[in-house]
Coordinates of C-alpha atoms in Angstrom, one line a residue:
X1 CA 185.6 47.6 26.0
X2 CA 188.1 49.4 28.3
X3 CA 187.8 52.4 26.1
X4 CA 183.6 52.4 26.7
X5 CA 184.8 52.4 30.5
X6 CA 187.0 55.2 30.5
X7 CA 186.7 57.3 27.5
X8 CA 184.0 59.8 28.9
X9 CA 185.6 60.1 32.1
X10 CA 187.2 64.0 32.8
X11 CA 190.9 64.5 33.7
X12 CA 190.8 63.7 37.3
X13 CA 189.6 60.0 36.0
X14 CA 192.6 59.6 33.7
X15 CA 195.1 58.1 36.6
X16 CA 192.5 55.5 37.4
X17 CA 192.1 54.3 33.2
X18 CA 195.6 54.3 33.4
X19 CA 195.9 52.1 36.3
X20 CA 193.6 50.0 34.4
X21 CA 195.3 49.5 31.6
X22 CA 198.4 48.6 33.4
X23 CA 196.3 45.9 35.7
X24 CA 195.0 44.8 31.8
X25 CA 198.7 44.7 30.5
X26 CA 200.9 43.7 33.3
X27 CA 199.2 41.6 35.9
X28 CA 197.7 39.1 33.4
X29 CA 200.5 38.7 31.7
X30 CA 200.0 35.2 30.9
X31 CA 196.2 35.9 29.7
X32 CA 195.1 37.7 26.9
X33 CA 192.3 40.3 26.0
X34 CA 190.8 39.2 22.7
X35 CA 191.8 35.1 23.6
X36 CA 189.0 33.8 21.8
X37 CA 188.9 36.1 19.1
X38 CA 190.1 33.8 16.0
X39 CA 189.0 30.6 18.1
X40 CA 185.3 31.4 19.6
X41 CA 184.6 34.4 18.7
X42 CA 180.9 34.9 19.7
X43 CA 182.3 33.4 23.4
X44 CA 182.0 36.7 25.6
X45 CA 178.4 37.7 23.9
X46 CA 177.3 34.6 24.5
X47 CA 178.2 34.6 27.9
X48 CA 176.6 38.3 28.5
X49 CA 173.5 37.3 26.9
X50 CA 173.0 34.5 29.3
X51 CA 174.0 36.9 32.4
X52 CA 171.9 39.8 31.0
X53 CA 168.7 37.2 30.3
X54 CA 169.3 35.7 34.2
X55 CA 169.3 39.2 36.0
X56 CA 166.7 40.5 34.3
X57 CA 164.6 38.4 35.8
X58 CA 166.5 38.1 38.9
X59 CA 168.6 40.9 39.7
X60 CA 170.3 39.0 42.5
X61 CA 172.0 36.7 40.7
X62 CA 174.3 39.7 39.6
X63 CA 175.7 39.5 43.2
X64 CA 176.1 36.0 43.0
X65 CA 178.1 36.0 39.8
X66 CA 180.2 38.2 41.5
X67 CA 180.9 36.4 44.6
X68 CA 181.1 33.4 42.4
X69 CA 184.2 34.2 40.3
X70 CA 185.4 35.9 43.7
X71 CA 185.1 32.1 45.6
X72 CA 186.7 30.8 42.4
X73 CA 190.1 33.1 42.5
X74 CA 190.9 32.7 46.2
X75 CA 190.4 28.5 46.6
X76 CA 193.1 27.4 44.0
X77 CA 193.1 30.6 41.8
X78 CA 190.9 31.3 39.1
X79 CA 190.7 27.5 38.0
X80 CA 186.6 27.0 38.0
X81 CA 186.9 24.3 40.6
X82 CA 184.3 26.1 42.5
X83 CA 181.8 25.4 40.0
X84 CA 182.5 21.3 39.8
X85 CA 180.3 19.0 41.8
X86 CA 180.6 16.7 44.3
X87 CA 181.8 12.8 43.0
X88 CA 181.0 9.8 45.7
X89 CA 183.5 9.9 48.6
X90 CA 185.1 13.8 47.2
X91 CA 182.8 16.5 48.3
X92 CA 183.1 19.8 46.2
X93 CA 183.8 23.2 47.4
X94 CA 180.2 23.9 46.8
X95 CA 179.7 21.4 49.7
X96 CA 182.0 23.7 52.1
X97 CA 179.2 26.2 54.7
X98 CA 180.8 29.0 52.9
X99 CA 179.4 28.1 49.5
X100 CA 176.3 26.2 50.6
X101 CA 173.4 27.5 50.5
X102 CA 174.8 31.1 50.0
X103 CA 176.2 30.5 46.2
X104 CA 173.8 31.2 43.6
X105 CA 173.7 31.5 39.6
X106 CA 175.5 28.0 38.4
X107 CA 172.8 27.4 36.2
X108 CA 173.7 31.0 34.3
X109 CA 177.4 29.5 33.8
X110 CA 175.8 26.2 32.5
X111 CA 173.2 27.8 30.2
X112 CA 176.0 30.1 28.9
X113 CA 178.7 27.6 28.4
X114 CA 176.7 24.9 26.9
X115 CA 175.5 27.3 23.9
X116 CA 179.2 27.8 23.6
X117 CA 180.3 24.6 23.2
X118 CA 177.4 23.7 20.6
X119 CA 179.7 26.5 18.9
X120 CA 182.6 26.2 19.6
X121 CA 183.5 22.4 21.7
X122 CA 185.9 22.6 23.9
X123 CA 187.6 26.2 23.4
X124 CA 186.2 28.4 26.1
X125 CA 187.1 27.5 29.3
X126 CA 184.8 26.9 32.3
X127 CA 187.3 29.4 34.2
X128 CA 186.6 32.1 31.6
X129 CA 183.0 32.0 31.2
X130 CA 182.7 32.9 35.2
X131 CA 185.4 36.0 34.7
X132 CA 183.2 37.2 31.9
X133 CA 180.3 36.2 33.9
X134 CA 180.8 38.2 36.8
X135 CA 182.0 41.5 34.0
X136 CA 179.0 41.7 32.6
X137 CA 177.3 41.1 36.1
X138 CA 178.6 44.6 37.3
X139 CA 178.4 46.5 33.7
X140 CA 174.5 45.1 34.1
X141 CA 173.6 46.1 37.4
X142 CA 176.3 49.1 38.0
X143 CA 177.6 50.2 34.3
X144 CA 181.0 49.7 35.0
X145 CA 182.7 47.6 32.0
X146 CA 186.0 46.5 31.4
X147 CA 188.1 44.4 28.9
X148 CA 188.6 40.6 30.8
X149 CA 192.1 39.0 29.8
X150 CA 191.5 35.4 28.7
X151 CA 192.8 32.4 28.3
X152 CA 192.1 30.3 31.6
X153 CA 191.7 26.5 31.5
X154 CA 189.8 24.9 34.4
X155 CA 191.5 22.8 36.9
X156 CA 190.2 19.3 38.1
X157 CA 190.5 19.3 41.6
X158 CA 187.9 21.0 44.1
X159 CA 187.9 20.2 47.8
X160 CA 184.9 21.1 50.3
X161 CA 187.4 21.9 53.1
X162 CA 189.8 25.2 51.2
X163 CA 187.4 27.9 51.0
X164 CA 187.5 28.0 54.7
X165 CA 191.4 28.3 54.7
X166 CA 191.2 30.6 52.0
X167 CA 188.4 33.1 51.9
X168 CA 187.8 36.0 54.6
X169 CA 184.8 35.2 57.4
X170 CA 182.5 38.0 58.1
X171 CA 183.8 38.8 61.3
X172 CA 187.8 39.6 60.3
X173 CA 189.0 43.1 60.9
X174 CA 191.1 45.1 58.3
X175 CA 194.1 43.8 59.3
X176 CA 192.9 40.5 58.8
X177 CA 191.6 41.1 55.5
X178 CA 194.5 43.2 54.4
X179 CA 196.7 40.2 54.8
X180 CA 194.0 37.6 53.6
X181 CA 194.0 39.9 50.7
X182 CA 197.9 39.9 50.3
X183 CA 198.2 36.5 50.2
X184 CA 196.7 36.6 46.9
X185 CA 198.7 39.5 45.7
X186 CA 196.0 42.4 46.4
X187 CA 197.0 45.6 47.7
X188 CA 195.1 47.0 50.4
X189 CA 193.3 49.4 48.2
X190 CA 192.0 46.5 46.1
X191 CA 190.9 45.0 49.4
X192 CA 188.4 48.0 50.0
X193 CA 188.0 49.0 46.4
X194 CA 186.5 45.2 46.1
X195 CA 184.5 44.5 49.2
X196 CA 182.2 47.7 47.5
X197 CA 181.0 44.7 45.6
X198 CA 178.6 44.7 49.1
X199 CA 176.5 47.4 47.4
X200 CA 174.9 44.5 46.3
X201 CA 173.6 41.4 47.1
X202 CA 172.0 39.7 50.9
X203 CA 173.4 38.1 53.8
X204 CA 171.9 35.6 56.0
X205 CA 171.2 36.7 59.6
X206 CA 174.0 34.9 61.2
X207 CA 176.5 36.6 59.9
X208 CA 175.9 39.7 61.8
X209 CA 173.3 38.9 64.4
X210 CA 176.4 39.0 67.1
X211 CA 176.1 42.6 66.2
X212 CA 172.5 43.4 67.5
X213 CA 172.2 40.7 70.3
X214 CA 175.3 39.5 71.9
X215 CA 178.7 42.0 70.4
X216 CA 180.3 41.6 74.0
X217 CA 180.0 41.3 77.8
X218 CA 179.6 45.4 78.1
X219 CA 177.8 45.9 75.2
X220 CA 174.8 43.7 73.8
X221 CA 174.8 45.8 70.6
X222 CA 177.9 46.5 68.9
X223 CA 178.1 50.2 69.7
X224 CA 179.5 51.3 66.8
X225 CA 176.0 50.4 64.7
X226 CA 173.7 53.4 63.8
X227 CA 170.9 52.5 66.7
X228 CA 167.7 53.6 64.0
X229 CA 170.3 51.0 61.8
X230 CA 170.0 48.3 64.7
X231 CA 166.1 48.6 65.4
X232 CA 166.1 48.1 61.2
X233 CA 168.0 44.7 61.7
X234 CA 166.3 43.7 64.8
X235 CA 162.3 43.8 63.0
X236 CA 164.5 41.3 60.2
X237 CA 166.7 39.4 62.2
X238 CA 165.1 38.1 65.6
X239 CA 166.8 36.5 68.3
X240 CA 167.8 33.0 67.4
X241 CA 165.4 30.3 67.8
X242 CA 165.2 26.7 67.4
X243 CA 163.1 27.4 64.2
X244 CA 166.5 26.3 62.0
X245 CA 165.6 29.7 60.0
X246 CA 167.8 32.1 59.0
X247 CA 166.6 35.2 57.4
X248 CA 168.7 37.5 54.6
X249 CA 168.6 41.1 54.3
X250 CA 170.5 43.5 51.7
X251 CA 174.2 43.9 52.3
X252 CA 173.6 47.5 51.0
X253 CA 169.7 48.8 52.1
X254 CA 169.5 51.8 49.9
X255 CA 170.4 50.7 46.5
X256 CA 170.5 46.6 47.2
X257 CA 170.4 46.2 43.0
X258 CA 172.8 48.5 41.7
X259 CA 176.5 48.5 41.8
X260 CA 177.9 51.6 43.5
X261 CA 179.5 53.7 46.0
X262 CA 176.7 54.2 48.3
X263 CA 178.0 51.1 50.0
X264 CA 181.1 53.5 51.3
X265 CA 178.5 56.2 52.4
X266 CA 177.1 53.8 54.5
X267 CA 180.1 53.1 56.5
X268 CA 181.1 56.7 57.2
X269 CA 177.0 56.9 58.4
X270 CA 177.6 53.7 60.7
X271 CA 175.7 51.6 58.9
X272 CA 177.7 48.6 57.6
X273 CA 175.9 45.4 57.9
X274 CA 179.2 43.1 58.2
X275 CA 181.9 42.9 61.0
X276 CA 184.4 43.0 57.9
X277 CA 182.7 46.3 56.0
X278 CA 182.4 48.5 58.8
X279 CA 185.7 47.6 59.9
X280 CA 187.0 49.3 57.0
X281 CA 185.7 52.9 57.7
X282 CA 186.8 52.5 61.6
X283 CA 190.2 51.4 60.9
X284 CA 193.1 54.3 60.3
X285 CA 194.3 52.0 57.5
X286 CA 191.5 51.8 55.7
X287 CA 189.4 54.9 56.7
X288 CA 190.7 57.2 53.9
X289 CA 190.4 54.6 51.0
X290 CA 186.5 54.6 52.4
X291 CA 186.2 58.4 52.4
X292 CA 188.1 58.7 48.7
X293 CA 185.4 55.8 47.7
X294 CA 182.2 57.5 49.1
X295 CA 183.3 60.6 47.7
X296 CA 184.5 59.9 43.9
X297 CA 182.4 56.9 42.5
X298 CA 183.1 57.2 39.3
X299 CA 186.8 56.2 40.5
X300 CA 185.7 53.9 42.6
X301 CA 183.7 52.1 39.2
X302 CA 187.2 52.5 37.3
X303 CA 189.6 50.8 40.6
X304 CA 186.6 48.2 41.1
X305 CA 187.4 47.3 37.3
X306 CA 191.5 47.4 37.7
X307 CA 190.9 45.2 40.8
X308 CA 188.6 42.4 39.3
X309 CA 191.1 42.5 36.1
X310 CA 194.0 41.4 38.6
X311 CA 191.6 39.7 40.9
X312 CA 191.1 37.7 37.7
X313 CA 194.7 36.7 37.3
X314 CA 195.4 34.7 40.5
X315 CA 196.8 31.6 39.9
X316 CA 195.8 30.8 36.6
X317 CA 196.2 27.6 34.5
X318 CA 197.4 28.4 31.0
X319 CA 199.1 26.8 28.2
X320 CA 198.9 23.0 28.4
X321 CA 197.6 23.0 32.4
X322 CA 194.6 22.0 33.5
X323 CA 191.9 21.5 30.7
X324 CA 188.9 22.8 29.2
X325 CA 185.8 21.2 30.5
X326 CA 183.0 20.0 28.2
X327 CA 180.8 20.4 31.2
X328 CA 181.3 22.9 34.2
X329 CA 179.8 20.7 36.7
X330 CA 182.7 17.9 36.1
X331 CA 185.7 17.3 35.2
X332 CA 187.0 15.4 31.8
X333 CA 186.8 11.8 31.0
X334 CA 190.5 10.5 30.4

């Protein structure tokens, strides 16, 4: 599958297929393209079935895929704990504000993992059928299509209190989120390459209505907002009220359904929605992985892949850890 990614790309694409390859080969080294091959070997259509089938109908849930395996990886690496539920007296990190209500598409994962295991019982990890979830998420809604090493098995612990400690609020700068990010092993290229996963999907009103009503004590609006950009946001996103509502609007206006680079565009024109995007085109550190990304999407599509490959490798059980869930919402009877 890496081949259909790369193998139409021109010369000045070649670095980034390598780089690829090398994220495929080197930092999964204790997973395995092809894992289910001799095992389960209809696994990974299976699973893109189910994902192609959801979006279809609601293109949405390609961002939340996404986001999904991305919550996974950074609360107690790529285990599937975020997809358990809560047990009596142990609320789930589902339960934790960052997941609830914002995560969406367990019900693809379910579908999708129990036609596998009417095939093939307990082979296919929960773990795994995210990461090729959230794959053929972006190859749906963007084209971009990589090869997802495999061999996870799903851990049995999930706490409502870690994704707080462990996943990157809204409001963090790129400093923060470079070292947020390199806590889990993730260069600062990764860092911006993945947050372009913004050219898709909504966010609720809070996270950014600081922005348009109250930035700072000189400034209501954050100044550095496109002001047409602002008015936008305002007619979406009214004050706060005591109504308990709170409205969503695209991450990405232009393009909200389709996976690509105009997210980066929209930095360098002002126009981030989050604290954390446009922070990315404003800071020096960042400003030239932006301006690289706006410019060359096709790279950007091949890096996004690398990334999510080595994304996908963080802290994995494998070998005799964990286990392999019959169900994703709970753990094993023993």
């Amino acid at each position: 599958m890496m081949s259909s990614l790369c193998g139409t790309e021109k010369m000045a694409t070649i670095f980034f297929c390598i780089v690829l390859f090398l994220a495929t080969s080197v930092s999964s080294a204790s997973l395995k393209v092809g894992f289910y091959k001799s095992s389960c070997p209809s696994a990974e259509m299976i699973v893109r079935k189910a994902v192609n089938k959801a979006v279809s109908k609601n293109p949405g849930l390609a961002a939340g895929l996404i986001r999904m395996h991305f919550h996974d990886c950074f609360v107690r690496g790529c285990d599937g704990s975020v997809l358990l539920d809560s047990t009596p007296g142990n609320p789930s990190e589902k339960e934790s504000p960052v997941n609830n209500p914002s995560l969406r598409g367990f019900e693809v994962i379910d579908e999708a993992k129990a036609e596998i295991e009417a095939q093939c019982p307990q082979i296919v990890s929960c773990a795994d059928v995210l990461a090729f979830a959230a794959r053929d998420s972006a190859y749906k809604v963007g084209g971009i299509n990589y090869a997802v090493p495999s061999g996870r098995r799903d851990g049995r612990v999930s706490l409502k209190d870690e994704p707080t400690l462990h996943l990157p609020p809204p409001f963090f700068n790129a400093k923060q989120l470079e070292e947020n990010f390199a806590r889990k092993g993730l260069s600062l290229d990764e860092m911006v390459t993945l947050s372009g996963a913004h050219s898709i999907g909504v966010s609720h009103c809070s996270s950014f209505s600081n922005r348009l009503y109250s930035f700072n004590a000189t400034h209501p609006q954050d100044p550095s907002m496109d002001p047409e950009f602002a008015r936008y946001l305002k007619t979406k996103c009214p004050p706060s009220s005591n109504t308990g509502s709170d409205p969503t609007v695209p991450l990405e206006v232009q393009t909200p359904n389709r996976l690509d680079s105009k997210y980066y565009k929209d930095l360098k024109n002002h126009r981030g929605l989050l604290t954390s995007d446009q922070t990315l085109f404003d800071s020096p550190s960042t400003k030239r992985v932006v301006k690289n990304n706006a410019r060359y999407g096709a790279n950007w599509g091949n890096k996004y892949a690398a990334a999510m490959v080595r994304m996908g490798a963080i802290d994995v059980l494998t070998g005799t850890k964990g286990e392999i869930r019959k169900h994703c919402r709970v753990v094993n009877y023993r």
